[in-house]
Amino acid sequence: IPIFILAGLLVHCVFLVSIFDIYFTSPLVHGMTPQQTPLPPPAKRLVLFVADGLRADSLYELNSNGTPQAPYLRGILENNGSWGISHTRVPTESRPGHVALIAGFYEDVSAVAKGWKENPVEFDSVFNESKYTWSWGSPDILPMFAKGATGDHVYTFCYAAESEDFGAQDAAKLDVWVFDHVKSFFSSSRSNQTLFSALNEEKVVLFLHLLGIDTNGHAHRPNSREYKENIKKVDEGVKEIVSMIDRFYGNDGKTAFILTSDHGMTDWGSHGAGHPSETLTPLIAWGAGINYPQKVTSQFFEDNFLKEWKLENLKRLDVNQADIAPLMASLIGVPFPLNSVGTLPLEYLNNSAHFKAESMFTNAVQILEQFKVKMSQKKGNTLSFLFTPFKPLSDSEQINFLKKIRLCIQQQKYNEAVFLCKTLINLALEGLSYYHTYDRLFLGLSIAMSFVGWTTYVILVIIKTHTNLTKAVPTNNKESTVLFYGFAFTGMIIAFFLLIQTCPWTYYVYCLLPVPVWYAVVREIPVIQDLMTNILSLRIGQSIGFLLVCILGIEILVFSFFYRSALTVGLLVFAGWPVMTQLWVQAKARALIWTLLCVLLAIFPLMPVVGREPNIPLVIAAGLLTLLISCFALASLCGSKNKYRNNEDLKVYFYQMLSVALSTYVVSSTHDSLKNKLGLPVLNQIISWTTLVSSPVLLLLSPTFLFQRLFSILLSLMSTYLLLSTGYEALFPLVLFGLMFVWINMEQEALQHYGLSLKPKLAVFNFTCAVDITQFRQLHLDDVRRSFFFVFFIVTAFFGTGNIASINSFDPASVYCFLTVFSPFMMGGLLVLKVVIPFVLVSCAFEAVQVTTQLSSKSLFLIVLVISDVMALHFFFLVKDYGSWLDIGTSISHYVLVMSLTIFMMLMNGLAQLLTTQKLELPRRTKHHST
């Protein structure tokens, strides 16, 4: 079995990683020549303000009294410049947002996994093409553009990473730091001749990265006073910087200004997914080469923002985020970034029709260059008779297009030239996408074959080893040798084909995986034949009915990923389970408690998503309730005449209760301290980390009797969970544990009901004695229901706590008891721990169900594996890389979640065994008894 589990883990890791290779790979190609507009540019220098985490509506909307949020910028867009909304893409994180703005391409989704701070891929940017770039701001963003630049003309000035503190007095100080440093930089240049002359060169970029708004949004939510005050501070800062730069250059009118944002933010202070509040960001441009405001009588947009913002009469010019890079390049006359896929937004330019046509032509050629490189790469790696080129842009078509455009520009038919350029750009982008997804169908089919093969194999293993549906079939050595060589030969042919085409090594994994998986299935053909004859002798109607119920159950689980309320429906059906199966006749009290707890738990998936509004009193209530339940449990433990109980064990429980009490206090005092802007108290931080480390140790010191160990698991996990809670989700583990506790008892009744075994005494049942293999029984149809219950509870454990199937459902406020300084991986780790805790509760209960119903944990676990794999296959085909960004983000999250759950359940199975059976023995003092 360990080999089987290892193989399973490996196969599932391949399934999980495969979607990033199939759907989301880096779109970059290298080897293009830079393209530059031949006419003189309108601006000598460009100032780029990026207000990190600023939503479009937060900047443009008016206050309740009708005054603008940012008076200076409102004045600019009404009198001096052009404005619009910049539409960003998933993932809405700082790094991909800045890459799109400054390099003009959208980083693939997998870049998030490679970390924010380094360059997973080398790329060209507007900064790299400039003569000099000076940048001020966050150490998370600036270094990546300096690192990617050739030579040393990109200069960065960053504050210390520790300044990014969500619990600090006021994050707006990060922006004040930037403004102050820019001012002192310019004043120091007057006494530094080298710097002064560099600042007066052409093709200069000044980049101000303003992180305060993002930090305040995480800490206090975008509708808070702090977030809005920060917008005002940025508005004042921009005003001061603009007037200082104009004075420095003697109002020469050669400076272009652009203000935008890398991503927005949800109402609950997170970002990463594709909700409109995250993907709509403001764009305001003014100064040299930029159009003045254009008055219009009516304009149509699907959203109703114009009315809300009182901007119906000023032309709104929307762009895609990557379009800003070619806009900046065209304004200061530098080559367009080599990997840019942005289309120059001509309506922002205030220049001659000739300049616009030439710029557009440069843009088209630059994107066409990428298409050519991509095509030659794909052509070189594919056998000529298998290669199907992108028809609309054959070599002759390309030449034809370029000739026509050149001719139009010479004949001064500029509008026609621009139209042709846009057509060519769209075709080239389609072609890039065509070659980028060239191998998708073939890889997708390979993975799907592996999925089906693996699931079939697991079902065969269950039937062969854990049921009496088949008899042992003697193996035919001659046949198995022929089979082996047949499959080996197939594998070699596939490998040979991949080798000729110089495919990446991951292709070998995806394409060769079906071979061993299906070999394992085909070897079991005698078992399949034997099974078919047995099934035909059973009642057909019963088998089909059972299959239909299974399918319905799995579909409800899949549905719950889209609508959490599906879990409520499922739990209400569970509530009626004892009535449907007549179990309540023999255990009325237990059946009643089961029904009550199911109904209670069913409320949680209907609750709003976690973290929208923190509710600390509920967390404190959960802590006190845990202590109250503990007192009752301890009283009943002390009262019982249990000869196995000793006082050392009671001490462990007291320590665990003390830990829960401390956690409750820490949560309350930390949130008070942060509310008063006093930061995170050091003592609280020490207690939090100590609790995190000590709770698993205390747990392993408790006795391994069934109820005592499960009670200890609850206390240990609750002490950590309370520290990570901000609202009603703190009550969830308590209700879940109650239901799990009753579940273990109900399964005992079910065993008796079906006459499968005698009822063991649960009170004295010891986990460590439960590994006697001789007592294991064969699987029964009811065991499939047990496994389904487990998968259902695992899914409920994820969605019930207010998570949604998306990367933006996590609330940074959950980790404030541990740390408030921005640290993506530490925060991510703690948030994952928060998600895992309810899983551990369910897994430990499932372990208890397995051992008390005398089943080998392997057999039930295999059924669980089949259920989750069937779910995963649904989501594999539902993954999208087109449509709205919300759909794309959600489809990836769903698949990653369900695959992670499967891999997780394998690990949880092992963890639950460890938590239930292992006991740390402390050295005891020996007592001498006189005889």
XYZ file of C-alpha atoms in Angstrom, residues 469-471 526-538:
16
model
C -17.428 -9.759 -5.502
C -14.586 -11.481 -7.354
C -12.707 -14.694 -6.797
C -9.840 -11.219 -15.780
C -11.084 -9.406 -12.638
C -13.346 -7.204 -14.791
C -14.800 -10.267 -16.581
C -15.369 -12.032 -13.275
C -16.991 -8.891 -11.839
C -19.370 -8.546 -14.809
C -20.693 -12.096 -14.362
C -21.176 -11.462 -10.612
C -22.960 -8.130 -11.122
C -25.336 -9.631 -13.672
C -26.374 -12.196 -11.074
C -27.210 -9.354 -8.607
